[in-house]
Tab-separated table of C-alpha atoms and ligand atoms in Angstrom:
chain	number	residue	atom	x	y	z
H	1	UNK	CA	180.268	256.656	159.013
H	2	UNK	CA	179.827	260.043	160.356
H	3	UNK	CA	181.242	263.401	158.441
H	4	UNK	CA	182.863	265.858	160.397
H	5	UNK	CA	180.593	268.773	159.321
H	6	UNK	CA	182.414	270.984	160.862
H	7	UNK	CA	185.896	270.696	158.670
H	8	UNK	CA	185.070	273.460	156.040
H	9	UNK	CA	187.344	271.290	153.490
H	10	UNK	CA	183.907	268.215	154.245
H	11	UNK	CA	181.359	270.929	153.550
H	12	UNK	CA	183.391	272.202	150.394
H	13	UNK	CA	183.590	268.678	148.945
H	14	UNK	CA	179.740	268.092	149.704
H	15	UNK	CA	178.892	271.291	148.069
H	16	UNK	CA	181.110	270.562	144.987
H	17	UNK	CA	179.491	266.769	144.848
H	18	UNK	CA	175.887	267.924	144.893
H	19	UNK	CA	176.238	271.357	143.019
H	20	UNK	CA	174.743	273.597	146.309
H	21	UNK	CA	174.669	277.081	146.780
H	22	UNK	CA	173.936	279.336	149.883
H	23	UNK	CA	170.177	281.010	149.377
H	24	UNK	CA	170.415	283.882	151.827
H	25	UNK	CA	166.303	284.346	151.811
H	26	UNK	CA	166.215	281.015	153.558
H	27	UNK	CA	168.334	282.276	156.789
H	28	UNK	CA	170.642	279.385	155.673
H	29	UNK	CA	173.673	279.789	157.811
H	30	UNK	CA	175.516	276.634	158.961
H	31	UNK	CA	177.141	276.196	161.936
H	32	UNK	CA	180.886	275.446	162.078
H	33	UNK	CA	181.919	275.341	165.591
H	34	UNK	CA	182.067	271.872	166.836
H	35	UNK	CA	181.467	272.748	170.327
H	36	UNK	CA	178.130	274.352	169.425
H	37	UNK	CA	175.783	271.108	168.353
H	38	UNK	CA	176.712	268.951	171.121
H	39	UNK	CA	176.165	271.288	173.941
H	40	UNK	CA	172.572	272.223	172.287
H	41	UNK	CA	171.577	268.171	171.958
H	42	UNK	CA	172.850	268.479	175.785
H	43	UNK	CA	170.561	271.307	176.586
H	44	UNK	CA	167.359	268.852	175.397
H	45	UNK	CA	168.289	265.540	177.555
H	46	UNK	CA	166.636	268.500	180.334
H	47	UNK	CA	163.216	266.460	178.904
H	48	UNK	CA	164.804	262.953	179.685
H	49	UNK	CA	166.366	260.482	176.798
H	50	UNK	CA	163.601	258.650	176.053
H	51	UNK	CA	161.652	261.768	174.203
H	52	UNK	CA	160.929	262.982	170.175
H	53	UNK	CA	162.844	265.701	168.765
H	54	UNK	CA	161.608	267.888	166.239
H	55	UNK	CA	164.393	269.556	164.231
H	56	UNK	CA	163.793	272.496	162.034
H	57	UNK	CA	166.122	273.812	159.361
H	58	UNK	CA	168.451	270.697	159.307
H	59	UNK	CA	170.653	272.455	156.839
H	60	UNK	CA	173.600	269.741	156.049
H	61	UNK	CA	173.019	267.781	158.931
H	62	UNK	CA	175.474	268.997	161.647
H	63	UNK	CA	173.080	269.487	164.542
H	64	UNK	CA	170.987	266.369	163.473
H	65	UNK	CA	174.134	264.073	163.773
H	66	UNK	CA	174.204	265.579	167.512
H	67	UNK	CA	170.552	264.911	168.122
H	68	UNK	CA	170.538	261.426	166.056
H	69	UNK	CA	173.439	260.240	168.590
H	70	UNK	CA	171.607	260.897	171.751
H	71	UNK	CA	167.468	260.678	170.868
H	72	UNK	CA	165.742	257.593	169.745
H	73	UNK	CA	163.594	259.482	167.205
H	74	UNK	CA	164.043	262.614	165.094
H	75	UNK	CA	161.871	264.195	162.343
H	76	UNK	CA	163.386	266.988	160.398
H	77	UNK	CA	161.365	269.306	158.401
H	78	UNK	CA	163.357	271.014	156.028
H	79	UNK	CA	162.393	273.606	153.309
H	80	UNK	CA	165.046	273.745	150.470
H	81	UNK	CA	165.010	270.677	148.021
H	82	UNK	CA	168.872	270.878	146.901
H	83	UNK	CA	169.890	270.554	150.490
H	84	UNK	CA	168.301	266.406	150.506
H	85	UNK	CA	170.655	264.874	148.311
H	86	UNK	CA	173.383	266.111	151.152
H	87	UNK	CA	171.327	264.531	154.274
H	88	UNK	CA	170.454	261.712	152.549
H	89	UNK	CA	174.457	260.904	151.703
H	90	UNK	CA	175.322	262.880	155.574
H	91	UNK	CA	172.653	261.088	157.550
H	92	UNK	CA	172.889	257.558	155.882
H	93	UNK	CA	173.817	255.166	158.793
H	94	UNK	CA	171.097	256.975	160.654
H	95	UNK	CA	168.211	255.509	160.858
H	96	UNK	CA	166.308	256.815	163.482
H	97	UNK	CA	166.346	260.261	161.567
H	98	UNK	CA	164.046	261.334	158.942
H	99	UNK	CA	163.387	264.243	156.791
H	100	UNK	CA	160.206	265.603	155.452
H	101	UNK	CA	160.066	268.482	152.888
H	102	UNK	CA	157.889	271.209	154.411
H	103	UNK	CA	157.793	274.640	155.576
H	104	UNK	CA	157.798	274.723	159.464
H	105	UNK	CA	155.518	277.739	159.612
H	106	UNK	CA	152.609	276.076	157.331
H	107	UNK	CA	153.459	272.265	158.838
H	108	UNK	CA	150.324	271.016	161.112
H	109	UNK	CA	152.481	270.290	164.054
H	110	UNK	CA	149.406	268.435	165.902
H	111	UNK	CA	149.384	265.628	163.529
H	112	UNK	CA	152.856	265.103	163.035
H	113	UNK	CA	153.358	264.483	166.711
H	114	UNK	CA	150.131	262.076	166.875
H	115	UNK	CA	151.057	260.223	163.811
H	116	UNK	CA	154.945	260.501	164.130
H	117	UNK	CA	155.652	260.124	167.691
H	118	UNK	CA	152.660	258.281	169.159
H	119	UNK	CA	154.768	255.930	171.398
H	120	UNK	CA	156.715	258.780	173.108
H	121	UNK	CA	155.518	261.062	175.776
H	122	UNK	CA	157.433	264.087	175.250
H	123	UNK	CA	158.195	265.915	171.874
H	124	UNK	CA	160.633	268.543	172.046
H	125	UNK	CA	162.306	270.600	169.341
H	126	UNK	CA	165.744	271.781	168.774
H	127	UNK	CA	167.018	273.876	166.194
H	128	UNK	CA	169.287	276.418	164.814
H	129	UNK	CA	166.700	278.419	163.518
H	130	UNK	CA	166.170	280.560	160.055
H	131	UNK	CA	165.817	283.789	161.785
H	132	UNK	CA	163.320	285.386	159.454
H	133	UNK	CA	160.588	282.968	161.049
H	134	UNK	CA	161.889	283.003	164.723
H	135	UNK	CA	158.450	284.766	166.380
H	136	UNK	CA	156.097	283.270	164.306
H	137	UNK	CA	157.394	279.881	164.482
H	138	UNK	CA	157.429	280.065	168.864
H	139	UNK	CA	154.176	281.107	168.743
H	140	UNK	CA	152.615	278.634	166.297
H	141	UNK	CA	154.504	276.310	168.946
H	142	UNK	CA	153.337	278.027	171.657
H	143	UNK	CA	149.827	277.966	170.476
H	144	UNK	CA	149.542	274.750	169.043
H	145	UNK	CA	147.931	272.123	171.452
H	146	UNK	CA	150.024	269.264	171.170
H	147	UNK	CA	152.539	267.175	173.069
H	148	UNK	CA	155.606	269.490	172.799
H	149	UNK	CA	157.114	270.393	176.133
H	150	UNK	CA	160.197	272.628	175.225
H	151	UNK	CA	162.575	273.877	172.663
H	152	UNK	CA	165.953	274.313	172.383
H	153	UNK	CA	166.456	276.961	169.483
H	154	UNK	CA	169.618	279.150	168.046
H	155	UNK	CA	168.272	282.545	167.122
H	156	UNK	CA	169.751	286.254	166.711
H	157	UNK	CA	170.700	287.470	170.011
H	158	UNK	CA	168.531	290.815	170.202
H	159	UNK	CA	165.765	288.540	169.926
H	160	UNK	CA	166.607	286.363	172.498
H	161	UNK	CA	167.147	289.020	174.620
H	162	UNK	CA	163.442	290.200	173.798
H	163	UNK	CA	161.699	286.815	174.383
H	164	UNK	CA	163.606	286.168	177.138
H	165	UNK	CA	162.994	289.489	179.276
H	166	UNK	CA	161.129	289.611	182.177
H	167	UNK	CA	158.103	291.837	182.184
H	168	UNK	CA	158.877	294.902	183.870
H	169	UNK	CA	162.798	294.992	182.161
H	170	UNK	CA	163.910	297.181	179.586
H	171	UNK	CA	163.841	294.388	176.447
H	172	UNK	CA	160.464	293.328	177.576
H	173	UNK	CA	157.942	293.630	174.703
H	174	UNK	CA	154.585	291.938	173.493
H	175	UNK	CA	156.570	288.787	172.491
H	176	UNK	CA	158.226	288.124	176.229
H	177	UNK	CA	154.772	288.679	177.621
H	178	UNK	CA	153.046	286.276	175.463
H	179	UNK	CA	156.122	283.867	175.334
H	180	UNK	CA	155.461	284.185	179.498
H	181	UNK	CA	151.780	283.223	179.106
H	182	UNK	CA	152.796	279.514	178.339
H	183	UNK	CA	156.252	279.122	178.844
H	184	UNK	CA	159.340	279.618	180.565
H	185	UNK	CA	162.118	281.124	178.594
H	186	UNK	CA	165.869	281.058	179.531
H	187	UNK	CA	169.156	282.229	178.091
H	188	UNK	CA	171.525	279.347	177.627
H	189	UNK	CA	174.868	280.822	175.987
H	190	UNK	CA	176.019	282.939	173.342
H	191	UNK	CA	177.198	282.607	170.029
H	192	UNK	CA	179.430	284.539	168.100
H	193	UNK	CA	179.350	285.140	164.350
H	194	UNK	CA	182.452	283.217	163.526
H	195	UNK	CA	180.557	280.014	164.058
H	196	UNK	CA	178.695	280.100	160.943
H	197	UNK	CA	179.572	279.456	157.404
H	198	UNK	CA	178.584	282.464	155.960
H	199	UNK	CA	179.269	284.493	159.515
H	200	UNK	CA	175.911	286.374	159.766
H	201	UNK	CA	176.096	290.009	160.517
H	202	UNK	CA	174.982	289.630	164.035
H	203	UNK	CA	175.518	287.450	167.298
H	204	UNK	CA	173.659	284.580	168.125
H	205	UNK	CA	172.230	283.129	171.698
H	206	UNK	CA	170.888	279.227	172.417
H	207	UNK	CA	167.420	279.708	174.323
H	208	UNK	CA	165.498	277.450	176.153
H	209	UNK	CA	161.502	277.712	176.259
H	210	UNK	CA	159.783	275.006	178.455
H	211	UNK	CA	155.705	274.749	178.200
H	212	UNK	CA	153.703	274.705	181.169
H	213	UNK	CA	150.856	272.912	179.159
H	214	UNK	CA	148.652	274.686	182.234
H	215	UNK	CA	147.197	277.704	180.799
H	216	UNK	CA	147.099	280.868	182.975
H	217	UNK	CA	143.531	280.582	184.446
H	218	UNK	CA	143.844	283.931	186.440
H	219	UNK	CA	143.547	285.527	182.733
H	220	UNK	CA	139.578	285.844	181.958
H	221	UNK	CA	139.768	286.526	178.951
H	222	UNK	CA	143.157	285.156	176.623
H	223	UNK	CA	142.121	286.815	173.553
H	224	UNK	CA	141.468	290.401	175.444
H	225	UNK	CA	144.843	289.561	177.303
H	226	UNK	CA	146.751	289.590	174.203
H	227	UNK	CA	144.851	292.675	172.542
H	228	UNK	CA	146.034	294.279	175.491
H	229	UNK	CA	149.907	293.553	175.467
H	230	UNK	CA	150.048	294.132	171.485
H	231	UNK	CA	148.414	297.716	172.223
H	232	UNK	CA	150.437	298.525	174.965
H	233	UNK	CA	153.921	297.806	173.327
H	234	UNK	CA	152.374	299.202	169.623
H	235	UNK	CA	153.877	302.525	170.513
H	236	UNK	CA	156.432	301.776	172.473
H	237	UNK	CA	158.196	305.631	173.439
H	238	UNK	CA	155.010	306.399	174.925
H	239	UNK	CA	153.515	305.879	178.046
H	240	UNK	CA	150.986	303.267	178.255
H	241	UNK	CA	147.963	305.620	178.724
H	242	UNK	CA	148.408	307.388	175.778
H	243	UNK	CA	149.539	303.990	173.152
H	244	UNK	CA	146.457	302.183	174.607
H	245	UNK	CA	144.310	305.007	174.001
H	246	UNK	CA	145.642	305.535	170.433
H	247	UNK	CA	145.314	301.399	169.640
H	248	UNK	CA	142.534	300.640	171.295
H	249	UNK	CA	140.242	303.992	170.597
H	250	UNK	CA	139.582	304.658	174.302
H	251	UNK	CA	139.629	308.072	175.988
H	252	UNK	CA	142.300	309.216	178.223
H	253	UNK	CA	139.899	309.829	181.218
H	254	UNK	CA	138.316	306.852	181.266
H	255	UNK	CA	141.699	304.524	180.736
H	256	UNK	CA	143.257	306.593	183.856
H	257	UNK	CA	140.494	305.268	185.634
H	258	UNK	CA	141.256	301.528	185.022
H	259	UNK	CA	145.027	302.896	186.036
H	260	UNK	CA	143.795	304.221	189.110
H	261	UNK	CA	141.696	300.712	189.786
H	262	UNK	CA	144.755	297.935	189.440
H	263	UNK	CA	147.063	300.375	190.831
H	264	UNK	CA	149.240	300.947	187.972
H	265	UNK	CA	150.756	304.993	187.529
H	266	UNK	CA	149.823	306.657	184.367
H	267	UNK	CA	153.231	307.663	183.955
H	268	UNK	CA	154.469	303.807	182.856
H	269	UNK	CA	155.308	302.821	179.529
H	270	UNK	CA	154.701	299.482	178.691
H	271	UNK	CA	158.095	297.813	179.575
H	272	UNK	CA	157.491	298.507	183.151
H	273	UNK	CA	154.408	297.045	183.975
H	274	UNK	CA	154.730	293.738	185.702
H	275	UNK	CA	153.153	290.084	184.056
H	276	UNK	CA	150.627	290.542	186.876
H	277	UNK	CA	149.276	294.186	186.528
H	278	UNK	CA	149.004	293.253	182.752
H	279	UNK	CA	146.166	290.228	183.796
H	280	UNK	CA	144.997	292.610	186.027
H	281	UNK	CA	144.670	295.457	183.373
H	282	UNK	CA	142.810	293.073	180.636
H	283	UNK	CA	140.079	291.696	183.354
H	284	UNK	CA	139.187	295.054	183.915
H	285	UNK	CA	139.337	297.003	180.756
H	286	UNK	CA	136.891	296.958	178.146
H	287	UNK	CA	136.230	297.756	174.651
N	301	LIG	N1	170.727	273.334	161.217
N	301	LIG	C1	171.745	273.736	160.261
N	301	LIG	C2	171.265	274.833	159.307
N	301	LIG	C3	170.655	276.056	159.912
N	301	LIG	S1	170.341	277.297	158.688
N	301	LIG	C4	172.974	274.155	161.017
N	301	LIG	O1	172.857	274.437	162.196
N	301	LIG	O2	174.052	274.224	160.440
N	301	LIG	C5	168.571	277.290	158.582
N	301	LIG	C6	167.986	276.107	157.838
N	301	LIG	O3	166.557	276.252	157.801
N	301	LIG	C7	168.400	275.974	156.364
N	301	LIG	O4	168.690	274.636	156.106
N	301	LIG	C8	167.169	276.445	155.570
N	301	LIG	O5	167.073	275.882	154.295
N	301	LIG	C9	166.058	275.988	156.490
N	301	LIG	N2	164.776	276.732	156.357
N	301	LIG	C10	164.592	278.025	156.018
N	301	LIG	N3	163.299	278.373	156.082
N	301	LIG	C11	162.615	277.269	156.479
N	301	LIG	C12	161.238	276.996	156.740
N	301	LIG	N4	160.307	277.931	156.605
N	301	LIG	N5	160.892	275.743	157.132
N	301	LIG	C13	161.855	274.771	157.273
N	301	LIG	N6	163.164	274.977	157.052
N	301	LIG	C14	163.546	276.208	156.657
């Protein structure tokens, strides 16, 4: 049997049955607009049918239902307790679905994939995310080395817009460039507030990140790379001479030098310089 978990009189009933409440610290906002899930399991067959999915934040199922239709395997970690008597009744007649209790930003993502999709060679996640974790959680992704080769994830539009930017744009900041350092991140489509049961106070967008598994090998340095960016965005209304200086404890004179060297004007402020000059900027600098 499958629920329609998007009739609000279904998710009333299943609330009543199993006694659950909303707990607003754990971004729990679930979605209600039936075209939403399907065209996000859509988004993922990009990676091919026969691949993992890794599901975050499962909620009362609705998205799962999507993704247990169309994938042969899928492992949701979920953090609240109260919400497993739901799946369990919601998620029944699947069985190629399973949930694990955990918190996705303390979960060793490395051995789930070996030991939970060793037969399967692509893992990708999908997700309507918890906001509150959104950067953290891409990056532990991002900077995990395991098999996962792209994400399709629901999170608040302005950040979308921010990991999403191209360097050199006006919503660029630290996160696009490092997002950019192993991935490709795209905009799928917008969501409004109205599609969520309790309508969040802001809009929503579907991203896609894909993982070039290829590290940037132009970049001497990855650790120095990424001081860089985070100093050059820390104070973000000033131009990048002066926020590098003040982060990094360099002098003025010397920093206009390095400037002067990749060709970048002392006049730019972060968001302007280009993925490039930044690689160029941390194989030169030093501190
Ligand atoms: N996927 C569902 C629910 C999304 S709401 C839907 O689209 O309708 C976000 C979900 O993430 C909630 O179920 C919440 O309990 C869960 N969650 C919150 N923080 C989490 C964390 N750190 N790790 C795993 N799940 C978390």
């Amino acid at each position: 049997m499958i629920y329609d978990l998007c009739d609000l009189n279904v998710i009333k009933k299943l609330f009543n049955k199993y006694g659950f409440k909303f707990n607003k610290s754990l971004g729990q906002n679930f979605i209600i607009n039936r075209e939403i899930c399907p065209s996000m399991a859509k988004e993922c067959l990009i990676y091919g049918e026969n691949i993992g999915v890794i599901e975050i934040g499962p909620g009362i199922g609705t998205l799962t239902q999507q993704l247990g239709l169309k994938f042969k395997k899928v492992i949701c970690i979920e953090k609240d307790k109260r919400l497993f008597p739901i799946l369990k009744d919601v998620l029944a007649d699947f069985k190629n679905v399973k949930i694990l209790e955990d918190d996705a930003l303390k979960i060793d993502f490395k051995k789930l994939v070996q030991e939970e999709f060793k037969n399967f060679d692509k893992v990708i996640v999908c997700s309507n995310l918890p906001y509150y974790i959104t950067s953290p959680f891409i990056m532990k992704i991002l900077e995990t080395d395991c098999n996962i080769k792209g994400m399709v994830l629901m999170i608040q539009k302005e950040a979308a817009d921010r990991i999403c930017a191209l360097p050199g744009s006006k919503d660029c900041s630290a996160i696009s460039i490092a997002v950019r350092y192993y991935s490709s991140a795209e905009i799928l489509f917008g969501v409004n507030s109205e599609s969520f049961i309790p309508a969040p106070k802001v809009s929503s967008s579907v991203i896609r990140i894909s993982t070039n598994g290829a590290y940037r090998s132009d970049i001497n340095d990855k650790s120095k790379f990424f001081k860089v960016v985070k100093a050059s965005f820390e104070k973000r209304r000033k131009k990048i001479v002066n926020s590098l200086s003040m982060s990094l404890g360099l002098s003025k004179n010397y920093l206009e030098e390095v400037f002067d060297k990749v060709g970048i004007s002392k006049l730019s402020r972060a968001e302007e310089i280009k993925f490039e000059d930044f690689i160029n900027l941390s194989n030169i600098i030093e501190f």
